[in-house]
Amino acid sequence: MKELKSYLTSSKQRFLDELLELLRIPSVSADPKYKGDVRRMAEATAEHLRKAGVPTVEIHETAGHPIVFGEITVNPKAPTVLVYGHYDVQPPDPLDLWDSPPFEPVVKKTKTHPDGAIFARGACDDKGQFFMHVKAFEMMLGSGLLPCNVKFMIEGEEEVGSKNLEKFCRENKKKLSCNVVLISDTSVIGNDTPSLTVGLRGLCYMEVEVTGPNRDLHSGVYGGAVANPINVLCSMIASLHDAKRQVVVKGFYDDVQKVSAKERKLMNEAPFDEKVYKKDLQVAELMGEKGFTTIERTGIRPTLDVNGIWGGYTGEGAKTVLPSKAFAKISMRLVPDQDPKKIEKQFQKHFESIAPKSVKVKVTAHHGGYPVVVPTNSVEYKAAEKAMEMAYGKKPLPQRGGGSIPIVAMFDQVLGAKSVLMGFGLDSDDIHSPNEHYGLFNYYKGIETIPYFYKYYAEMKKK
Ligand code: BES
Ligand code: MN
Ligand code: MN
């Protein structure tokens, strides 16, 4: 592995420049106005794979954004690693809260990242992270040290629900056959506390529309006599949690797996400083389900949150109006064994049942995803554990992530392959927020760790 170390040392600047170039492409999947940029990003990704030495690379068209797929067989007897990542990014809004433009990356030192961090949309989620795999691959192939066959599948629709990727997987099971899926799209606890993600929450995302009178009304002439849909929506939303901050939707907790006292104890041994957490967010107090710690609230408990709410007059100054409609986007994070389809029905039924007669409600579902748990006794996990231990000098702690990657459960179901969630970001890297960044330490540490995974995985599979 000495060859790889010197390869990395002498390529650091180029590896950084190449990533910065990719970060200049605004590949926002949610907004059709960026469609051309998303395609440019797919092409740039494909080109990088080719340059790194992947012999067959194709851009697969879908009903939405393209999927970049590439593969190399070095030894038919060696195991095959499928690298999954996404080249699309979240919209950069609100733009005025960025200290530098989201698609003009800059490297700056921060308290958490004394070696410097790259500030740009997608720096951590997920361009910086999937690109580590391309660079690690380039190093391994270039040094004659690639012990596994590799397939790359980098998609452009993760941030919008991976609908077309699911179809692609179902229709291309053979092409995608592999021994393990390797993913860097999550976080580590800290740069001195490596961790492997052993769980992801599922998601059920709903939209509600509440209609009162058939048109907007003068709030003086009608106010007090006719239900205001915004007022009604707010009380309906407020009623979704009880005094213990539990979700009151009937049946919501029915399928929630009970986590053993032993596992709860273990997860709470991970370093976590509530004071630092609160200070970072500038909140005086935290809020969440009674009886659970912050780590548990984001790791093993389901939640319900309003992501957006609108209606009525929101322009400059004051307009007196009793609006006809109010809207909200409400998401629920799910844990094993909750089923997003079932939760969707339960939520719809509940929401309709709490609506007063003075309004009509319409409930629709957006994308969803199943929760995931990763066993820690598999060869896949053990190889990842050893790889991190080699690179960090410390054994990684297993940790459940609060976010969702909907396609991961599908890899298991459709491809019959377990995923290794070996992410290198920090929770404080502001993914999806203004000033998203990714530490240079994290970027290079990832590139250093990945080849160890290939090495130990190939060795352990042989035995
Ligand atoms: N990479 C994140 C998920 C993530 C982040 C998991 C940090 C664990 C720790 C991913 O890109 C993401 O943002 N997923 C979305 C879901 C998707 C359907 C929009 C999410 O979690 O909101
Ligand atoms: Mn991501
Ligand atoms: Mn994301």
GROMACS .gro file of C-alpha atoms and ligand atoms in nm:
model
  487
    1MET     CA    1   0.000   0.000   0.000
    2LYS     CA    2   0.311   0.223   0.003
    3GLU     CA    3   0.265   0.286  -0.369
    4LEU     CA    4  -0.081   0.423  -0.301
    5LYS     CA    5   0.044   0.658  -0.031
    6SER     CA    6   0.298   0.816  -0.260
    7TYR     CA    7   0.047   0.823  -0.546
    8LEU     CA    8  -0.189   1.019  -0.322
    9THR     CA    9   0.080   1.252  -0.191
   10SER     CA   10   0.191   1.346  -0.539
   11SER     CA   11  -0.166   1.381  -0.673
   12LYS     CA   12  -0.328   1.582  -0.394
   13GLN     CA   13  -0.344   1.912  -0.579
   14ARG     CA   14  -0.478   1.755  -0.899
   15PHE     CA   15  -0.738   1.552  -0.707
   16LEU     CA   16  -0.857   1.874  -0.547
   17ASP     CA   17  -0.861   2.074  -0.870
   18GLU     CA   18  -1.062   1.804  -1.044
   19LEU     CA   19  -1.324   1.806  -0.770
   20LEU     CA   20  -1.344   2.186  -0.776
   21GLU     CA   21  -1.412   2.168  -1.149
   22LEU     CA   22  -1.706   1.930  -1.090
   23LEU     CA   23  -1.842   2.157  -0.816
   24ARG     CA   24  -1.871   2.438  -1.069
   25ILE     CA   25  -2.146   2.246  -1.252
   26PRO     CA   26  -2.485   2.331  -1.096
   27SER     CA   27  -2.640   1.985  -1.124
   28VAL     CA   28  -2.960   2.060  -0.933
   29SER     CA   29  -3.193   1.769  -1.004
   30ALA     CA   30  -3.511   1.920  -0.860
   31ASP     CA   31  -3.527   2.225  -1.084
   32PRO     CA   32  -3.590   2.176  -1.460
   33LYS     CA   33  -3.399   2.493  -1.540
   34TYR     CA   34  -3.074   2.307  -1.459
   35LYS     CA   35  -3.151   2.008  -1.683
   36GLY     CA   36  -2.863   2.088  -1.921
   37ASP     CA   37  -2.620   2.127  -1.632
   38VAL     CA   38  -2.727   1.795  -1.484
   39ARG     CA   39  -2.646   1.631  -1.817
   40ARG     CA   40  -2.311   1.810  -1.834
   41MET     CA   41  -2.237   1.673  -1.490
   42ALA     CA   42  -2.324   1.319  -1.604
   43GLU     CA   43  -2.090   1.358  -1.900
   44ALA     CA   44  -1.811   1.496  -1.684
   45THR     CA   45  -1.854   1.203  -1.443
   46ALA     CA   46  -1.841   0.952  -1.729
   47GLU     CA   47  -1.530   1.120  -1.868
   48HIS     CA   48  -1.358   1.099  -1.528
   49LEU     CA   49  -1.434   0.728  -1.505
   50ARG     CA   50  -1.285   0.672  -1.851
   51LYS     CA   51  -0.976   0.874  -1.766
   52ALA     CA   52  -0.932   0.680  -1.444
   53GLY     CA   53  -0.919   0.363  -1.651
   54VAL     CA   54  -1.272   0.218  -1.650
   55PRO     CA   55  -1.290   0.044  -1.990
   56THR     CA   56  -1.667   0.048  -2.038
   57VAL     CA   57  -1.858   0.356  -1.936
   58GLU     CA   58  -2.205   0.442  -2.053
   59ILE     CA   59  -2.457   0.714  -1.990
   60HIS     CA   60  -2.790   0.546  -1.948
   61GLU     CA   61  -3.089   0.759  -2.041
   62THR     CA   62  -3.394   0.753  -1.817
   63ALA     CA   63  -3.726   0.934  -1.811
   64GLY     CA   64  -3.546   1.183  -1.586
   65HIS     CA   65  -3.176   1.248  -1.543
   66PRO     CA   66  -2.916   1.004  -1.678
   67ILE     CA   67  -2.739   0.730  -1.482
   68VAL     CA   68  -2.363   0.692  -1.529
   69PHE     CA   69  -2.256   0.329  -1.532
   70GLY     CA   70  -1.911   0.182  -1.574
   71GLU     CA   71  -1.745  -0.151  -1.510
   72ILE     CA   72  -1.414  -0.330  -1.509
   73THR     CA   73  -1.337  -0.695  -1.458
   74VAL     CA   74  -0.986  -0.763  -1.336
   75ASN     CA   75  -1.034  -1.122  -1.231
   76PRO     CA   76  -1.356  -1.319  -1.276
   77LYS     CA   77  -1.284  -1.501  -0.950
   78ALA     CA   78  -1.246  -1.184  -0.745
   79PRO     CA   79  -1.546  -1.027  -0.572
   80THR     CA   80  -1.729  -0.740  -0.737
   81VAL     CA   81  -1.780  -0.408  -0.565
   82LEU     CA   82  -2.064  -0.186  -0.687
   83VAL     CA   83  -1.990   0.175  -0.605
   84TYR     CA   84  -2.305   0.383  -0.573
   85GLY     CA   85  -2.319   0.760  -0.544
   86HIS     CA   86  -2.508   1.060  -0.677
   87TYR     CA   87  -2.385   1.349  -0.888
   88ASP     CA   88  -2.700   1.560  -0.842
   89VAL     CA   89  -2.727   1.821  -0.568
   90GLN     CA   90  -2.993   2.003  -0.370
   91PRO     CA   91  -3.108   2.347  -0.481
   92PRO     CA   92  -2.873   2.612  -0.340
   93ASP     CA   93  -3.144   2.841  -0.198
   94PRO     CA   94  -3.156   3.063   0.001
   95LEU     CA   95  -2.874   3.220  -0.200
   96ASP     CA   96  -2.832   3.530   0.017
   97LEU     CA   97  -2.722   3.315   0.311
   98TRP     CA   98  -2.412   3.186   0.131
   99ASP     CA   99  -2.083   3.355   0.214
  100SER     CA  100  -1.954   3.272  -0.135
  101PRO     CA  101  -2.150   3.164  -0.446
  102PRO     CA  102  -2.264   2.797  -0.423
  103PHE     CA  103  -2.115   2.694  -0.757
  104GLU     CA  104  -1.788   2.883  -0.725
  105PRO     CA  105  -1.601   2.658  -0.481
  106VAL     CA  106  -1.351   2.810  -0.239
  107VAL     CA  107  -1.122   2.647   0.017
  108LYS     CA  108  -1.128   2.808   0.360
  109LYS     CA  109  -1.001   2.709   0.703
  110THR     CA  110  -1.257   2.673   0.980
  111LYS     CA  111  -1.251   2.573   1.344
  112THR     CA  112  -1.377   2.223   1.265
  113HIS     CA  113  -1.162   2.198   0.954
  114PRO     CA  114  -0.825   2.352   1.041
  115ASP     CA  115  -0.670   2.201   0.724
  116GLY     CA  116  -0.934   2.374   0.513
  117ALA     CA  117  -1.272   2.284   0.370
  118ILE     CA  118  -1.422   2.318   0.024
  119PHE     CA  119  -1.731   2.539   0.028
  120ALA     CA  120  -1.979   2.463  -0.250
  121ARG     CA  121  -2.315   2.297  -0.303
  122GLY     CA  122  -2.249   1.924  -0.336
  123ALA     CA  123  -1.901   1.946  -0.182
  124CYS     CA  124  -1.997   1.680   0.073
  125ASP     CA  125  -2.333   1.559  -0.060
  126ASP     CA  126  -2.233   1.384  -0.271
  127LYS     CA  127  -1.981   1.503  -0.532
  128GLY     CA  128  -1.686   1.518  -0.293
  129GLN     CA  129  -1.776   1.176  -0.162
  130PHE     CA  130  -1.847   0.982  -0.481
  131PHE     CA  131  -1.541   1.136  -0.644
  132MET     CA  132  -1.318   0.990  -0.371
  133HIS     CA  133  -1.410   0.651  -0.517
  134VAL     CA  134  -1.309   0.754  -0.866
  135LYS     CA  135  -0.975   0.878  -0.736
  136ALA     CA  136  -0.915   0.575  -0.514
  137PHE     CA  137  -0.993   0.356  -0.815
  138GLU     CA  138  -0.750   0.552  -1.033
  139MET     CA  139  -0.477   0.499  -0.771
  140MET     CA  140  -0.542   0.126  -0.735
  141LEU     CA  141  -0.556   0.057  -1.108
  142GLY     CA  142  -0.261   0.285  -1.178
  143SER     CA  143  -0.050   0.106  -0.918
  144GLY     CA  144  -0.153  -0.241  -1.025
  145LEU     CA  145  -0.328  -0.289  -0.691
  146LEU     CA  146  -0.692  -0.339  -0.780
  147PRO     CA  147  -0.800  -0.662  -0.607
  148CYS     CA  148  -1.173  -0.654  -0.695
  149ASN     CA  149  -1.391  -0.611  -0.998
  150VAL     CA  150  -1.568  -0.278  -0.989
  151LYS     CA  151  -1.897  -0.139  -1.113
  152PHE     CA  152  -1.978   0.227  -1.080
  153MET     CA  153  -2.335   0.349  -1.071
  154ILE     CA  154  -2.356   0.723  -1.016
  155GLU     CA  155  -2.707   0.861  -1.047
  156GLY     CA  156  -2.855   1.207  -1.096
  157GLU     CA  157  -3.181   1.176  -0.906
  158GLU     CA  158  -3.100   1.083  -0.548
  159GLU     CA  159  -3.213   1.419  -0.415
  160VAL     CA  160  -3.550   1.374  -0.584
  161GLY     CA  161  -3.623   1.016  -0.479
  162SER     CA  162  -3.428   0.787  -0.719
  163LYS     CA  163  -3.746   0.679  -0.902
  164ASN     CA  164  -3.576   0.604  -1.233
  165LEU     CA  165  -3.282   0.433  -1.068
  166GLU     CA  166  -3.519   0.188  -0.909
  167LYS     CA  167  -3.656   0.100  -1.252
  168PHE     CA  168  -3.301   0.071  -1.391
  169CYS     CA  169  -3.206  -0.171  -1.111
  170ARG     CA  170  -3.514  -0.387  -1.158
  171GLU     CA  171  -3.449  -0.410  -1.533
  172ASN     CA  172  -3.072  -0.468  -1.510
  173LYS     CA  173  -3.026  -0.713  -1.225
  174LYS     CA  174  -2.762  -0.911  -1.409
  175LYS     CA  175  -2.562  -0.612  -1.521
  176LEU     CA  176  -2.560  -0.488  -1.162
  177SER     CA  177  -2.485  -0.818  -0.995
  178CYS     CA  178  -2.223  -0.770  -0.727
  179ASN     CA  179  -2.104  -0.893  -0.390
  180VAL     CA  180  -2.138  -0.564  -0.209
  181VAL     CA  181  -2.255  -0.209  -0.265
  182LEU     CA  182  -2.010   0.050  -0.140
  183ILE     CA  183  -2.150   0.395  -0.063
  184SER     CA  184  -1.999   0.716   0.070
  185ASP     CA  185  -2.297   0.943   0.127
  186THR     CA  186  -2.318   0.960   0.506
  187SER     CA  187  -2.108   1.098   0.791
  188VAL     CA  188  -1.850   1.001   1.051
  189ILE     CA  189  -1.894   1.107   1.414
  190GLY     CA  190  -1.578   1.319   1.404
  191ASN     CA  191  -1.239   1.333   1.239
  192ASP     CA  192  -1.088   1.172   1.546
  193THR     CA  193  -1.388   0.941   1.596
  194PRO     CA  194  -1.437   0.730   1.284
  195SER     CA  195  -1.769   0.552   1.246
  196LEU     CA  196  -1.957   0.334   1.002
  197THR     CA  197  -2.324   0.397   0.934
  198VAL     CA  198  -2.531   0.094   1.034
  199GLY     CA  199  -2.877   0.235   0.980
  200LEU     CA  200  -3.065   0.486   0.770
  201ARG     CA  201  -3.409   0.619   0.833
  202GLY     CA  202  -3.687   0.572   0.583
  203LEU     CA  203  -3.904   0.851   0.457
  204CYS     CA  204  -4.271   0.925   0.392
  205TYR     CA  205  -4.322   1.268   0.240
  206MET     CA  206  -4.671   1.413   0.216
  207GLU     CA  207  -4.829   1.735   0.095
  208VAL     CA  208  -5.153   1.874   0.233
  209GLU     CA  209  -5.389   2.134   0.096
  210VAL     CA  210  -5.656   2.291   0.314
  211THR     CA  211  -5.935   2.485   0.146
  212GLY     CA  212  -6.175   2.717   0.325
  213PRO     CA  213  -6.397   2.958   0.134
  214ASN     CA  214  -6.406   2.935  -0.246
  215ARG     CA  215  -6.206   3.262  -0.283
  216ASP     CA  216  -5.979   3.497  -0.091
  217LEU     CA  217  -6.186   3.728   0.130
  218HIS     CA  218  -6.151   4.065   0.303
  219SER     CA  219  -6.027   3.968   0.649
  220GLY     CA  220  -6.228   4.246   0.810
  221VAL     CA  221  -6.556   4.187   0.631
  222TYR     CA  222  -6.543   3.807   0.677
  223GLY     CA  223  -6.280   3.753   0.948
  224GLY     CA  224  -6.422   3.586   1.257
  225ALA     CA  225  -6.713   3.432   1.071
  226VAL     CA  226  -6.542   3.203   0.821
  227ALA     CA  227  -6.271   2.947   0.899
  228ASN     CA  228  -5.928   3.068   0.796
  229PRO     CA  229  -5.753   2.768   0.634
  230ILE     CA  230  -5.412   2.883   0.753
  231ASN     CA  231  -5.532   2.903   1.115
  232VAL     CA  232  -5.697   2.563   1.075
  233LEU     CA  233  -5.390   2.405   0.915
  234CYS     CA  234  -5.171   2.535   1.197
  235SER     CA  235  -5.389   2.381   1.466
  236MET     CA  236  -5.413   2.057   1.274
  237ILE     CA  237  -5.033   2.044   1.249
  238ALA     CA  238  -4.993   2.136   1.615
  239SER     CA  239  -5.219   1.846   1.709
  240LEU     CA  240  -4.995   1.589   1.534
  241HIS     CA  241  -4.768   1.562   1.842
  242ASP     CA  242  -4.873   1.495   2.199
  243ALA     CA  243  -4.720   1.632   2.519
  244LYS     CA  244  -4.445   1.369   2.507
  245ARG     CA  245  -4.360   1.481   2.152
  246GLN     CA  246  -4.483   1.154   2.012
  247VAL     CA  247  -4.664   1.143   1.681
  248VAL     CA  248  -5.035   1.082   1.736
  249VAL     CA  249  -5.113   0.933   1.392
  250LYS     CA  250  -5.295   0.612   1.474
  251GLY     CA  251  -5.073   0.306   1.431
  252PHE     CA  252  -4.761   0.516   1.368
  253TYR     CA  253  -4.545   0.324   1.616
  254ASP     CA  254  -4.696  -0.021   1.554
  255ASP     CA  255  -4.404  -0.157   1.350
  256VAL     CA  256  -4.119   0.030   1.521
  257GLN     CA  257  -3.851  -0.221   1.617
  258LYS     CA  258  -3.761  -0.214   1.980
  259VAL     CA  259  -3.391  -0.154   2.024
  260SER     CA  260  -3.238  -0.353   2.309
  261ALA     CA  261  -3.112  -0.179   2.623
  262LYS     CA  262  -2.766  -0.307   2.536
  263GLU     CA  263  -2.768  -0.151   2.192
  264ARG     CA  264  -2.907   0.175   2.329
  265LYS     CA  265  -2.633   0.187   2.588
  266LEU     CA  266  -2.370   0.125   2.323
  267MET     CA  267  -2.497   0.395   2.088
  268ASN     CA  268  -2.499   0.646   2.373
  269GLU     CA  269  -2.135   0.576   2.442
  270ALA     CA  270  -2.045   0.758   2.122
  271PRO     CA  271  -1.896   1.097   2.200
  272PHE     CA  272  -2.165   1.361   2.188
  273ASP     CA  273  -2.157   1.698   2.360
  274GLU     CA  274  -2.500   1.851   2.390
  275LYS     CA  275  -2.357   2.188   2.490
  276VAL     CA  276  -2.146   2.208   2.175
  277TYR     CA  277  -2.441   2.088   1.966
  278LYS     CA  278  -2.669   2.359   2.105
  279LYS     CA  279  -2.405   2.626   2.076
  280ASP     CA  280  -2.338   2.537   1.713
  281LEU     CA  281  -2.709   2.573   1.634
  282GLN     CA  282  -2.761   2.868   1.869
  283VAL     CA  283  -3.058   2.713   2.040
  284ALA     CA  284  -3.111   2.741   2.416
  285GLU     CA  285  -3.283   2.406   2.444
  286LEU     CA  286  -3.331   2.093   2.239
  287MET     CA  287  -3.670   1.940   2.174
  288GLY     CA  288  -3.772   1.585   2.096
  289GLU     CA  289  -3.948   1.272   2.205
  290LYS     CA  290  -3.949   1.223   2.583
  291GLY     CA  291  -3.743   0.935   2.715
  292PHE     CA  292  -3.483   0.935   2.438
  293THR     CA  293  -3.143   1.098   2.399
  294THR     CA  294  -3.049   1.314   2.100
  295ILE     CA  295  -2.855   1.027   1.943
  296GLU     CA  296  -3.160   0.803   1.983
  297ARG     CA  297  -3.402   1.066   1.859
  298THR     CA  298  -3.219   1.094   1.528
  299GLY     CA  299  -3.107   0.733   1.502
  300ILE     CA  300  -3.371   0.491   1.620
  301ARG     CA  301  -3.692   0.693   1.655
  302PRO     CA  302  -3.937   0.800   1.385
  303THR     CA  303  -4.031   1.167   1.356
  304LEU     CA  304  -4.270   1.405   1.184
  305ASP     CA  305  -4.170   1.749   1.059
  306VAL     CA  306  -4.319   2.030   0.854
  307ASN     CA  307  -4.071   2.115   0.579
  308GLY     CA  308  -4.264   2.408   0.436
  309ILE     CA  309  -4.588   2.590   0.489
  310TRP     CA  310  -4.749   2.859   0.278
  311GLY     CA  311  -5.065   3.041   0.183
  312GLY     CA  312  -5.218   3.388   0.192
  313TYR     CA  313  -5.017   3.703   0.147
  314THR     CA  314  -4.640   3.681   0.186
  315GLY     CA  315  -4.529   3.982  -0.020
  316GLU     CA  316  -4.403   4.322   0.097
  317GLY     CA  317  -4.599   4.514   0.357
  318ALA     CA  318  -4.941   4.411   0.481
  319LYS     CA  319  -5.243   4.296   0.288
  320THR     CA  320  -5.555   4.214   0.482
  321VAL     CA  321  -5.681   3.888   0.346
  322LEU     CA  322  -5.856   3.575   0.462
  323PRO     CA  323  -5.708   3.326   0.219
  324SER     CA  324  -5.896   3.050   0.048
  325LYS     CA  325  -5.615   2.794   0.075
  326ALA     CA  326  -5.323   2.683   0.290
  327PHE     CA  327  -5.055   2.425   0.215
  328ALA     CA  328  -4.784   2.231   0.393
  329LYS     CA  329  -4.518   1.974   0.311
  330ILE     CA  330  -4.490   1.722   0.590
  331SER     CA  331  -4.230   1.448   0.611
  332MET     CA  332  -4.196   1.153   0.842
  333ARG     CA  333  -3.861   0.985   0.903
  334LEU     CA  334  -3.912   0.615   0.957
  335VAL     CA  335  -3.719   0.341   1.132
  336PRO     CA  336  -3.719  -0.038   1.093
  337ASP     CA  337  -3.975  -0.200   1.037
  338GLN     CA  338  -4.204   0.088   0.948
  339ASP     CA  339  -4.341   0.071   0.596
  340PRO     CA  340  -4.368   0.404   0.412
  341LYS     CA  341  -4.671   0.281   0.213
  342LYS     CA  342  -4.856   0.191   0.529
  343ILE     CA  343  -4.757   0.513   0.706
  344GLU     CA  344  -4.877   0.710   0.403
  345LYS     CA  345  -5.227   0.561   0.438
  346GLN     CA  346  -5.231   0.608   0.814
  347PHE     CA  347  -5.129   0.972   0.781
  348GLN     CA  348  -5.387   1.042   0.513
  349LYS     CA  349  -5.665   0.884   0.716
  350HIS     CA  350  -5.562   1.068   1.030
  351PHE     CA  351  -5.525   1.405   0.863
  352GLU     CA  352  -5.867   1.379   0.701
  353SER     CA  353  -6.020   1.273   1.029
  354ILE     CA  354  -5.897   1.579   1.220
  355ALA     CA  355  -6.019   1.834   0.965
  356PRO     CA  356  -6.311   2.045   1.091
  357LYS     CA  357  -6.620   2.062   0.867
  358SER     CA  358  -6.538   2.422   0.784
  359VAL     CA  359  -6.256   2.316   0.548
  360LYS     CA  360  -6.179   2.053   0.286
  361VAL     CA  361  -5.844   1.876   0.286
  362LYS     CA  362  -5.649   1.710   0.010
  363VAL     CA  363  -5.359   1.484   0.105
  364THR     CA  364  -5.107   1.364  -0.154
  365ALA     CA  365  -4.787   1.162  -0.127
  366HIS     CA  366  -4.445   1.249  -0.266
  367HIS     CA  367  -4.152   1.008  -0.271
  368GLY     CA  368  -4.075   0.773   0.013
  369GLY     CA  369  -3.822   0.515   0.110
  370TYR     CA  370  -3.770   0.218   0.336
  371PRO     CA  371  -3.547   0.231   0.644
  372VAL     CA  372  -3.228   0.027   0.656
  373VAL     CA  373  -3.024  -0.158   0.918
  374VAL     CA  374  -2.681  -0.295   0.838
  375PRO     CA  375  -2.560  -0.607   1.023
  376THR     CA  376  -2.220  -0.567   1.188
  377ASN     CA  377  -2.118  -0.932   1.171
  378SER     CA  378  -2.086  -0.962   0.793
  379VAL     CA  379  -1.763  -0.989   0.593
  380GLU     CA  380  -1.862  -0.663   0.426
  381TYR     CA  381  -1.884  -0.478   0.755
  382LYS     CA  382  -1.568  -0.636   0.892
  383ALA     CA  383  -1.369  -0.533   0.585
  384ALA     CA  384  -1.494  -0.176   0.614
  385GLU     CA  385  -1.416  -0.175   0.984
  386LYS     CA  386  -1.062  -0.292   0.923
  387ALA     CA  387  -1.014  -0.039   0.643
  388MET     CA  388  -1.115   0.250   0.866
  389GLU     CA  389  -0.904   0.121   1.149
  390MET     CA  390  -0.601   0.115   0.920
  391ALA     CA  391  -0.661   0.467   0.789
  392TYR     CA  392  -0.763   0.634   1.116
  393GLY     CA  393  -0.565   0.426   1.361
  394LYS     CA  394  -0.889   0.362   1.551
  395LYS     CA  395  -1.168   0.113   1.518
  396PRO     CA  396  -1.483   0.283   1.384
  397LEU     CA  397  -1.796   0.294   1.599
  398PRO     CA  398  -2.119   0.167   1.448
  399GLN     CA  399  -2.366   0.455   1.421
  400ARG     CA  400  -2.715   0.496   1.283
  401GLY     CA  401  -2.760   0.788   1.048
  402GLY     CA  402  -3.069   1.008   1.067
  403GLY     CA  403  -3.093   1.078   0.695
  404SER     CA  404  -3.229   0.861   0.417
  405ILE     CA  405  -3.094   0.706   0.099
  406PRO     CA  406  -3.410   0.542  -0.035
  407ILE     CA  407  -3.235   0.323  -0.291
  408VAL     CA  408  -3.032   0.132  -0.031
  409ALA     CA  409  -3.321  -0.085   0.087
  410MET     CA  410  -3.388  -0.160  -0.278
  411PHE     CA  411  -3.032  -0.284  -0.336
  412ASP     CA  412  -3.098  -0.542  -0.072
  413GLN     CA  413  -3.444  -0.635  -0.204
  414VAL     CA  414  -3.377  -0.632  -0.578
  415LEU     CA  415  -3.006  -0.706  -0.614
  416GLY     CA  416  -2.974  -0.915  -0.300
  417ALA     CA  417  -2.666  -0.716  -0.209
  418LYS     CA  418  -2.574  -0.567   0.128
  419SER     CA  419  -2.450  -0.212   0.139
  420VAL     CA  420  -2.150  -0.074   0.322
  421LEU     CA  421  -2.226   0.283   0.430
  422MET     CA  422  -1.879   0.426   0.461
  423GLY     CA  423  -1.930   0.802   0.457
  424PHE     CA  424  -1.667   1.060   0.546
  425GLY     CA  425  -1.861   1.386   0.595
  426LEU     CA  426  -1.940   1.551   0.925
  427ASP     CA  427  -2.294   1.620   1.041
  428SER     CA  428  -2.188   1.983   1.075
  429ASP     CA  429  -2.090   2.010   0.707
  430ASP     CA  430  -2.419   2.185   0.630
  431ILE     CA  431  -2.541   1.955   0.355
  432HIS     CA  432  -2.866   2.087   0.200
  433SER     CA  433  -2.793   2.421   0.377
  434PRO     CA  434  -2.617   2.739   0.274
  435ASN     CA  435  -2.235   2.713   0.298
  436GLU     CA  436  -2.221   2.337   0.250
  437HIS     CA  437  -1.860   2.228   0.283
  438TYR     CA  438  -1.636   1.923   0.290
  439GLY     CA  439  -1.309   1.902   0.479
  440LEU     CA  440  -0.990   1.845   0.283
  441PHE     CA  441  -0.890   1.607   0.561
  442ASN     CA  442  -1.212   1.412   0.502
  443TYR     CA  443  -1.168   1.408   0.125
  444TYR     CA  444  -0.813   1.273   0.138
  445LYS     CA  445  -0.886   1.039   0.428
  446GLY     CA  446  -1.166   0.886   0.223
  447ILE     CA  447  -0.937   0.834  -0.075
  448GLU     CA  448  -0.687   0.671   0.159
  449THR     CA  449  -0.944   0.444   0.327
  450ILE     CA  450  -1.122   0.308   0.020
  451PRO     CA  451  -0.831   0.098  -0.118
  452TYR     CA  452  -0.799  -0.070   0.224
  453PHE     CA  453  -1.161  -0.177   0.192
  454TYR     CA  454  -1.091  -0.340  -0.146
  455LYS     CA  455  -0.783  -0.511  -0.008
  456TYR     CA  456  -0.944  -0.654   0.305
  457TYR     CA  457  -1.266  -0.738   0.130
  458ALA     CA  458  -1.083  -0.940  -0.138
  459GLU     CA  459  -0.875  -1.114   0.131
  460MET     CA  460  -1.168  -1.194   0.356
  461LYS     CA  461  -1.381  -1.322   0.068
  462LYS     CA  462  -1.104  -1.560  -0.035
  463LYS     CA  463  -1.107  -1.731   0.302
  464BES     N1  464  -2.667   1.189   0.170
  464BES     C1  465  -2.798   1.218   0.213
  464BES     C2  466  -2.848   1.126   0.323
  464BES     C3  467  -2.772   1.125   0.452
  464BES     C4  468  -2.701   1.234   0.498
  464BES     C5  469  -2.774   1.012   0.529
  464BES     C6  470  -2.631   1.229   0.618
  464BES     C7  471  -2.708   1.006   0.648
  464BES     C8  472  -2.635   1.115   0.694
  464BES     C9  473  -2.891   1.212   0.093
  464BES     O1  474  -2.838   1.277  -0.020
  464BES    C10  475  -3.019   1.282   0.126
  464BES     O2  476  -3.015   1.400   0.146
  464BES     N2  477  -3.131   1.211   0.126
  464BES    C11  478  -3.259   1.271   0.143
  464BES    C12  479  -3.368   1.182   0.094
  464BES    C13  480  -3.409   1.204  -0.049
  464BES    C14  481  -3.528   1.121  -0.084
  464BES    C15  482  -3.436   1.350  -0.081
  464BES    C16  483  -3.287   1.300   0.288
  464BES     O3  484  -3.240   1.228   0.377
  464BES     O4  485  -3.360   1.396   0.312
  465MN      MN  486  -2.643   1.230  -0.050
  466MN      MN  487  -2.877   1.497   0.008
   0.00000   0.00000   0.00000
